[in-house]
């Protein structure tokens, strides 16, 4: 009899237990020591065969309803529970006869013991993870496909968090840094490249994170072999798997295209025979130097040059000899000029030398040194008697010159003065 003021929960009957176990949302069953069912809740019964009653499965084994074929691991698991008393948690897959499908479960199996502690059976609780497993398999296949694409993509691909740490890198990116993918992921950008380079990239990447806008542009990077490579980068802001701000970058190596572009630009600016600046590019550079001289008040001189009687050389000895003469003359000039001086071929046998920060007197002296060296050279071994001379006209930019063309015209007049004086000489002409 209960004492006054106390209460005890009412005993739960077998029917109530079954109702509760039917409602737990998991597959619950018990077996005896031989593995024969002693209980199965509604989910288990419907799984084995829709409409089954508990009486239909009592005393029967799981394999009477479900095929495990040669699944020795499943049998071994049950023996470990029933014989060794282990508690085991594992994933299992079962072929269901009634539905003809393969389903996956996460199962916990524990031994059942009597009052003396002896094992008398087993209790199993399983959760159907078939859909989760299928989703995981699909995600895994998609990841494998994506990895295959990214690893074979002719581009560098990375993901970087807002803390500047790399959280994804494909093989091509890792190769640029001379590392494995595993050794690249997790590192700061400043650990993978010189800090000043990483900081320069980070300035751009911070702007992308702040604005939320996609970026596309050309960048340069020195690879693990010390070679300068050029890339076209597309970087977009995103979130990583933890919801943190991050960036995804896809970088295409355009070094070959960049080099080709540079080569074409060089060809467009350079005289193909002599390697010096061509006429068009010379005037572009001259306009820049003219503006600089005017802005800073610095001197600027120009020398106009003509190889004497060059047509006669071509007519007597042929154009190949004429080409050698021009090349040798350019070589003589370069040996006497500074890096800032601009040597250009402005016509067939006509040249100009623009001399920044140089007065007229010094320009005349430079012209004379080139003239003397040219006359002393014998550029063609097969024609040792061939004598090469040139005429020079030098002038300096004056305050009254309205543009570079006026300086160029005056240098041309000085050149004709030299020719009128019998060639192989230098004439200087000021604007006054």
Coordinates of C-alpha atoms in Angstrom, one line a residue:
X1 CA 0.0 0.0 0.0
X2 CA 1.4 3.4 -0.8
X3 CA 2.0 5.8 2.0
X4 CA -0.1 9.0 2.3
X5 CA 1.2 11.8 0.1
X6 CA 3.3 9.5 -2.2
X7 CA 2.6 8.3 -5.7
X8 CA 4.3 5.8 -8.0
X9 CA 4.1 5.7 -11.8
X10 CA 1.7 3.2 -13.1
X11 CA 3.2 0.0 -14.6
X12 CA 3.4 0.2 -18.4
X13 CA 1.7 -2.8 -20.1
X14 CA 3.1 -4.8 -23.0
X15 CA 0.7 -3.0 -25.4
X16 CA 1.9 0.4 -24.3
X17 CA 5.5 -0.7 -24.8
X18 CA 4.8 -1.9 -28.3
X19 CA 3.0 1.3 -29.1
X20 CA 5.9 3.3 -27.8
X21 CA 8.5 1.3 -29.8
X22 CA 6.3 1.6 -32.9
X23 CA 6.5 5.4 -32.6
X24 CA 10.2 5.9 -32.0
X25 CA 11.1 6.2 -35.7
X26 CA 13.7 3.5 -35.6
X27 CA 13.8 -0.2 -36.4
X28 CA 13.8 -2.0 -33.1
X29 CA 14.0 -5.8 -32.7
X30 CA 15.3 -8.5 -30.3
X31 CA 16.5 -12.1 -31.0
X32 CA 17.3 -15.1 -28.9
X33 CA 20.8 -16.6 -28.7
X34 CA 20.2 -18.4 -32.0
X35 CA 19.4 -15.1 -33.8
X36 CA 15.6 -15.9 -34.0
X37 CA 13.2 -13.0 -33.6
X38 CA 11.6 -12.5 -30.2
X39 CA 10.3 -9.1 -30.9
X40 CA 10.1 -6.6 -33.9
X41 CA 8.4 -3.2 -34.0
X42 CA 6.1 -2.1 -36.7
X43 CA 8.8 -0.5 -38.8
X44 CA 10.8 -3.8 -38.9
X45 CA 7.6 -5.8 -39.7
X46 CA 6.7 -3.5 -42.6
X47 CA 10.3 -3.6 -43.9
X48 CA 10.4 -7.4 -43.9
X49 CA 7.0 -7.6 -45.7
X50 CA 4.2 -5.1 -45.6
X51 CA 1.3 -6.4 -43.5
X52 CA 3.3 -8.8 -41.5
X53 CA 2.2 -9.5 -37.9
X54 CA 4.6 -10.0 -35.0
X55 CA 3.4 -13.6 -34.7
X56 CA 4.6 -14.2 -38.3
X57 CA 8.2 -13.4 -37.5
X58 CA 8.6 -14.8 -33.9
X59 CA 11.0 -17.7 -34.1
X60 CA 12.2 -16.9 -37.5
X61 CA 15.6 -15.5 -38.5
X62 CA 16.4 -12.2 -40.2
X63 CA 17.7 -14.2 -43.2
X64 CA 14.3 -15.7 -43.7
X65 CA 13.2 -12.3 -45.0
X66 CA 16.4 -10.5 -46.0
X67 CA 19.2 -11.7 -48.2
X68 CA 22.7 -11.2 -46.8
X69 CA 24.3 -13.6 -49.4
X70 CA 27.9 -14.1 -48.4
X71 CA 28.1 -11.2 -46.0
X72 CA 30.4 -12.9 -43.6
X73 CA 31.1 -9.5 -41.8
X74 CA 27.4 -9.3 -40.9
X75 CA 27.4 -12.8 -39.5
X76 CA 30.7 -12.1 -37.7
X77 CA 29.2 -9.0 -36.1
X78 CA 26.2 -10.9 -34.7
X79 CA 28.6 -13.6 -33.3
X80 CA 30.6 -10.9 -31.6
X81 CA 27.5 -9.6 -29.9
X82 CA 26.0 -13.0 -29.0
X83 CA 29.2 -14.8 -28.1
X84 CA 31.5 -12.1 -26.9
X85 CA 29.0 -9.7 -25.4
X86 CA 30.3 -6.7 -27.5
X87 CA 28.3 -3.6 -28.3
X88 CA 28.8 -2.8 -32.0
X89 CA 27.8 0.2 -34.1
X90 CA 28.2 0.0 -37.8
X91 CA 26.7 0.7 -41.2
X92 CA 24.9 -2.2 -42.8
X93 CA 23.4 -2.8 -46.2
X94 CA 20.5 -5.3 -46.7
X95 CA 18.7 -6.5 -49.8
X96 CA 15.0 -6.5 -49.0
X97 CA 13.1 -9.4 -50.7
X98 CA 9.7 -7.7 -50.5
X99 CA 10.7 -4.5 -52.2
X100 CA 13.7 -5.7 -54.3
X101 CA 15.9 -2.8 -53.2
X102 CA 19.2 -2.4 -51.3
X103 CA 18.8 -0.2 -48.2
X104 CA 21.5 1.1 -45.9
X105 CA 21.2 1.4 -42.1
X106 CA 23.2 2.7 -39.1
X107 CA 22.8 -0.1 -36.6
X108 CA 23.5 -0.5 -32.9
X109 CA 23.6 -4.1 -31.6
X110 CA 23.9 -5.0 -27.9
X111 CA 23.7 -8.3 -26.0
X112 CA 20.6 -9.1 -23.9
X113 CA 21.4 -10.7 -20.6
X114 CA 19.3 -12.6 -18.0
X115 CA 19.3 -11.9 -14.3
X116 CA 22.5 -13.8 -13.9
X117 CA 24.3 -11.8 -16.6
X118 CA 24.3 -14.6 -19.1
X119 CA 23.7 -13.6 -22.8
X120 CA 20.3 -14.8 -23.9
X121 CA 19.9 -12.7 -27.0
X122 CA 20.5 -9.5 -28.8
X123 CA 18.7 -6.1 -29.2
X124 CA 19.1 -4.2 -32.4
X125 CA 18.2 -0.6 -33.2
X126 CA 18.6 0.6 -36.8
X127 CA 18.1 3.9 -38.5
X128 CA 17.4 3.9 -42.2
X129 CA 20.1 6.1 -43.8
X130 CA 19.4 5.0 -47.4
X131 CA 18.5 8.4 -48.6
X132 CA 21.3 10.1 -46.7
X133 CA 23.7 7.5 -48.1
X134 CA 22.5 8.0 -51.6
X135 CA 22.8 11.8 -51.2
X136 CA 26.3 11.3 -49.8
X137 CA 27.2 9.0 -52.7
X138 CA 25.9 11.5 -55.2
X139 CA 27.8 14.4 -53.5
X140 CA 30.9 12.2 -53.5
X141 CA 30.6 11.4 -57.2
X142 CA 30.0 15.1 -58.0
X143 CA 33.1 16.0 -55.9
X144 CA 35.1 13.3 -57.7
X145 CA 33.9 14.7 -61.0
X146 CA 34.7 18.3 -60.0
X147 CA 38.1 17.3 -58.7
X148 CA 38.8 15.5 -62.0
X149 CA 37.8 18.7 -63.9
X150 CA 39.8 21.0 -61.7
X151 CA 42.9 18.8 -61.7
X152 CA 42.8 18.6 -65.5
X153 CA 41.8 22.2 -66.1
X154 CA 44.6 24.2 -67.6
X155 CA 44.3 26.8 -64.9
X156 CA 45.2 27.5 -61.3
X157 CA 42.2 27.3 -58.9
X158 CA 42.1 28.2 -55.3
X159 CA 39.9 29.2 -52.4
X160 CA 41.2 31.6 -49.8
X161 CA 39.5 32.7 -46.6
X162 CA 39.4 36.3 -45.3
X163 CA 42.2 35.4 -43.0
X164 CA 44.4 34.8 -46.1
X165 CA 44.6 31.1 -45.6
X166 CA 44.3 28.8 -48.6
X167 CA 41.5 26.2 -48.1
X168 CA 41.5 24.7 -51.6
X169 CA 44.2 24.4 -54.2
X170 CA 44.3 22.3 -57.3
X171 CA 47.5 20.5 -58.5
X172 CA 48.5 23.2 -61.0
X173 CA 48.5 25.9 -58.3
X174 CA 50.5 23.8 -55.9
X175 CA 53.0 23.1 -58.7
X176 CA 53.6 26.8 -59.2
X177 CA 54.7 27.0 -55.5
X178 CA 56.8 23.9 -55.8
X179 CA 54.6 22.1 -53.3
X180 CA 52.1 19.3 -53.0
X181 CA 48.4 20.0 -52.8
X182 CA 48.4 18.8 -49.2
X183 CA 51.3 21.1 -48.3
X184 CA 49.6 24.1 -49.9
X185 CA 46.2 23.8 -48.3
X186 CA 46.0 25.5 -44.9
X187 CA 49.0 27.8 -45.5
X188 CA 48.9 31.6 -45.6
X189 CA 49.4 33.3 -48.9
X190 CA 52.6 34.9 -47.6
X191 CA 54.0 31.4 -46.9
X192 CA 53.6 30.4 -50.5
X193 CA 55.0 33.5 -52.2
X194 CA 57.2 36.5 -51.3
X195 CA 55.4 38.7 -48.8
X196 CA 55.4 41.8 -50.9
X197 CA 53.8 39.9 -53.8
X198 CA 51.2 38.3 -51.5
X199 CA 50.4 41.8 -50.0
X200 CA 50.0 43.2 -53.4
X201 CA 47.5 40.6 -54.4
X202 CA 45.8 41.0 -51.0
X203 CA 45.1 44.6 -51.7
X204 CA 43.0 43.6 -54.7
X205 CA 41.4 40.7 -52.9
X206 CA 40.3 42.9 -49.9
X207 CA 38.6 45.2 -52.4
X208 CA 36.7 42.2 -53.8
X209 CA 35.6 41.1 -50.3
X210 CA 34.5 44.6 -49.4
X211 CA 32.6 45.4 -52.6
X212 CA 31.3 41.9 -53.3
X213 CA 32.2 42.4 -56.9
X214 CA 33.9 40.0 -59.3
X215 CA 37.4 40.9 -60.5
X216 CA 39.1 40.1 -63.7
X217 CA 42.6 41.3 -64.7
X218 CA 46.2 40.4 -65.6
X219 CA 48.7 39.6 -62.9
X220 CA 52.4 38.4 -62.8
X221 CA 54.0 35.9 -60.5
X222 CA 57.5 34.4 -60.2
X223 CA 57.2 30.6 -60.1
X224 CA 59.2 28.0 -58.1
X225 CA 61.8 27.9 -60.9
X226 CA 62.3 31.7 -60.7
X227 CA 60.5 32.3 -64.1
X228 CA 58.2 35.2 -64.4
X229 CA 54.8 34.0 -65.4
X230 CA 51.8 36.1 -66.5
X231 CA 48.2 35.1 -65.6
X232 CA 44.6 36.2 -66.3
X233 CA 42.8 36.1 -63.0
X234 CA 39.1 35.9 -62.3
X235 CA 38.3 36.2 -58.6
X236 CA 34.8 36.1 -57.1
X237 CA 33.7 36.6 -53.4
X238 CA 31.9 33.7 -51.8
X239 CA 31.5 31.8 -48.4
X240 CA 33.4 28.8 -47.4
X241 CA 31.8 25.7 -45.9
X242 CA 31.7 27.3 -42.5
X243 CA 30.0 30.4 -43.7
X244 CA 33.1 32.6 -43.5
X245 CA 33.9 35.2 -46.2
X246 CA 36.2 33.7 -48.8
X247 CA 37.4 34.1 -52.4
X248 CA 37.5 31.7 -55.3
X249 CA 40.1 32.4 -57.9
X250 CA 40.6 30.9 -61.4
X251 CA 43.9 31.9 -62.9
X252 CA 44.9 31.1 -66.5
X253 CA 48.5 31.1 -67.6
X254 CA 48.8 33.5 -70.5
X255 CA 52.6 33.7 -70.4
X256 CA 52.9 32.4 -74.0
X257 CA 50.2 34.9 -75.2
X258 CA 51.9 37.7 -73.2
X259 CA 55.3 36.9 -74.7
X260 CA 53.8 36.8 -78.2
X261 CA 52.1 40.1 -77.6
X262 CA 55.4 41.6 -76.4
X263 CA 57.2 40.1 -79.4
X264 CA 54.6 41.6 -81.8
X265 CA 54.8 45.0 -80.0
X266 CA 58.6 44.8 -80.2
X267 CA 58.4 44.0 -83.9
X268 CA 56.0 46.9 -84.4
X269 CA 58.4 49.2 -82.7
X270 CA 61.7 47.9 -84.1
X271 CA 63.5 48.0 -87.4
X272 CA 63.7 44.4 -88.5
X273 CA 67.2 44.7 -90.1
X274 CA 69.1 46.7 -87.6
X275 CA 67.2 46.1 -84.4
X276 CA 67.0 49.8 -83.5
X277 CA 63.8 51.8 -83.1
X278 CA 61.7 52.3 -86.2
X279 CA 60.5 55.6 -87.5
X280 CA 56.9 55.4 -86.2
X281 CA 57.9 54.5 -82.6
X282 CA 60.8 57.0 -82.7
X283 CA 58.3 59.8 -83.1
X284 CA 56.2 58.5 -80.3
X285 CA 59.2 58.4 -77.9
X286 CA 60.4 61.8 -79.2
X287 CA 57.0 63.4 -78.3
X288 CA 57.4 62.0 -74.8
X289 CA 60.9 63.3 -74.4
X290 CA 59.9 66.7 -75.9
X291 CA 57.1 67.0 -73.3
X292 CA 59.5 66.0 -70.5
X293 CA 62.1 68.5 -71.6
X294 CA 59.5 71.3 -71.7
X295 CA 58.1 70.3 -68.3
X296 CA 61.4 70.1 -66.4
X297 CA 63.4 72.7 -68.5
X298 CA 66.1 70.1 -69.3
X299 CA 68.1 70.2 -72.6
X300 CA 67.3 67.9 -75.5
X301 CA 69.4 67.4 -78.6
X302 CA 68.9 65.6 -81.9
X303 CA 71.3 64.2 -84.5
X304 CA 70.2 63.4 -88.0
X305 CA 72.4 61.0 -89.9
X306 CA 72.7 59.8 -93.5
X307 CA 75.1 57.0 -94.8
X308 CA 77.1 58.6 -97.6
X309 CA 76.5 57.3 -101.2
X310 CA 74.5 54.3 -99.8
X311 CA 72.7 53.7 -103.2
X312 CA 76.1 53.4 -104.8
X313 CA 77.0 50.7 -102.3
X314 CA 73.9 48.7 -103.0
X315 CA 74.3 49.1 -106.8
X316 CA 78.0 48.0 -106.8
X317 CA 78.0 45.4 -104.1
X318 CA 74.5 44.2 -103.8
X319 CA 71.8 44.7 -101.1
X320 CA 73.2 42.0 -98.8
X321 CA 76.4 44.0 -98.5
X322 CA 74.3 47.1 -97.9
X323 CA 72.4 45.4 -95.1
X324 CA 75.7 44.5 -93.4
X325 CA 76.8 48.2 -93.7
X326 CA 73.6 49.4 -92.0
X327 CA 73.9 46.8 -89.2
X328 CA 77.6 47.6 -88.6
X329 CA 76.8 51.3 -88.4
X330 CA 74.1 50.7 -85.8
X331 CA 76.7 48.7 -83.8
X332 CA 79.1 51.6 -83.9
X333 CA 76.5 54.0 -82.6
X334 CA 75.4 51.7 -79.8
X335 CA 78.9 51.4 -78.5
X336 CA 79.0 55.2 -78.0
X337 CA 75.5 55.9 -76.7
X338 CA 73.9 55.8 -73.2
X339 CA 70.9 53.7 -72.3
X340 CA 68.6 56.7 -72.3
X341 CA 69.6 57.8 -75.8
X342 CA 67.2 56.8 -78.6
X343 CA 68.7 55.5 -81.8
X344 CA 66.2 55.1 -84.7
X345 CA 66.3 54.1 -88.4
X346 CA 64.0 56.7 -90.0
X347 CA 64.6 55.8 -93.6
X348 CA 66.5 53.5 -95.9
X349 CA 70.0 54.8 -94.9
X350 CA 68.8 57.5 -92.6
X351 CA 69.1 57.5 -88.8
X352 CA 68.3 59.8 -85.9
X353 CA 69.7 59.9 -82.4
X354 CA 67.7 61.7 -79.7
X355 CA 69.8 62.7 -76.7
X356 CA 67.9 63.7 -73.5
X357 CA 69.7 66.0 -71.0
X358 CA 72.3 66.9 -73.7
X359 CA 73.4 70.3 -75.0
X360 CA 74.3 71.0 -78.6
X361 CA 78.0 71.1 -78.0
X362 CA 78.0 67.6 -76.5
X363 CA 75.7 66.3 -79.3
X364 CA 78.2 67.5 -81.8
X365 CA 81.0 65.7 -80.0
X366 CA 79.0 62.5 -80.0
X367 CA 78.3 62.8 -83.7
X368 CA 82.0 63.3 -84.4
X369 CA 83.0 60.2 -82.4
X370 CA 80.5 58.1 -84.3
X371 CA 81.6 59.6 -87.6
X372 CA 85.2 58.8 -86.9
X373 CA 84.5 55.3 -85.8
X374 CA 82.3 54.7 -88.9
X375 CA 85.1 55.8 -91.2
X376 CA 87.6 53.5 -89.5
X377 CA 85.4 50.4 -89.8
X378 CA 85.5 47.8 -92.6
X379 CA 82.2 46.0 -92.1
X380 CA 82.4 43.6 -95.0
X381 CA 85.4 41.1 -95.0
X382 CA 84.9 40.2 -98.6
X383 CA 85.3 43.9 -99.6
X384 CA 88.1 45.2 -97.4
X385 CA 88.5 48.3 -99.6
X386 CA 84.9 49.4 -99.0
X387 CA 85.0 52.7 -97.2
X388 CA 81.9 53.8 -95.3
X389 CA 81.3 57.3 -94.2
X390 CA 78.3 59.2 -92.9
X391 CA 77.1 62.8 -92.6
X392 CA 75.7 64.3 -89.4
X393 CA 73.5 67.2 -88.5
X394 CA 73.0 68.2 -84.9
X395 CA 70.7 70.7 -83.1
X396 CA 69.2 71.5 -79.7
X397 CA 65.7 72.2 -78.6
X398 CA 65.1 76.0 -78.3
X399 CA 62.5 77.8 -76.2
X400 CA 61.0 79.1 -79.5
X401 CA 60.3 75.6 -80.9
X402 CA 56.6 75.0 -80.8
X403 CA 56.8 71.2 -81.1
X404 CA 59.2 68.3 -81.8
X405 CA 58.7 68.7 -85.6
X406 CA 60.5 72.0 -85.5
X407 CA 63.5 70.4 -83.8
X408 CA 63.4 67.5 -86.3
X409 CA 63.2 69.9 -89.3
X410 CA 66.2 71.9 -88.0
X411 CA 68.3 68.7 -87.5
X412 CA 67.5 67.8 -91.1
X413 CA 68.7 71.2 -92.3
X414 CA 71.9 70.7 -90.4
X415 CA 72.3 67.3 -92.1
X416 CA 72.0 69.0 -95.5
X417 CA 74.6 71.5 -94.5
X418 CA 77.0 68.6 -93.8
X419 CA 76.3 67.2 -97.2
X420 CA 76.8 70.5 -98.9
X421 CA 80.2 70.7 -97.2
X422 CA 81.3 67.5 -98.9
X423 CA 79.8 64.8 -96.6
X424 CA 81.7 62.8 -93.9
X425 CA 81.4 65.7 -91.5
X426 CA 79.2 67.1 -88.8
X427 CA 77.2 70.3 -89.0
X428 CA 75.5 71.9 -86.0
X429 CA 72.6 74.3 -86.2
X430 CA 71.0 76.3 -83.4
X431 CA 67.6 77.9 -83.5
X432 CA 68.9 81.5 -83.1

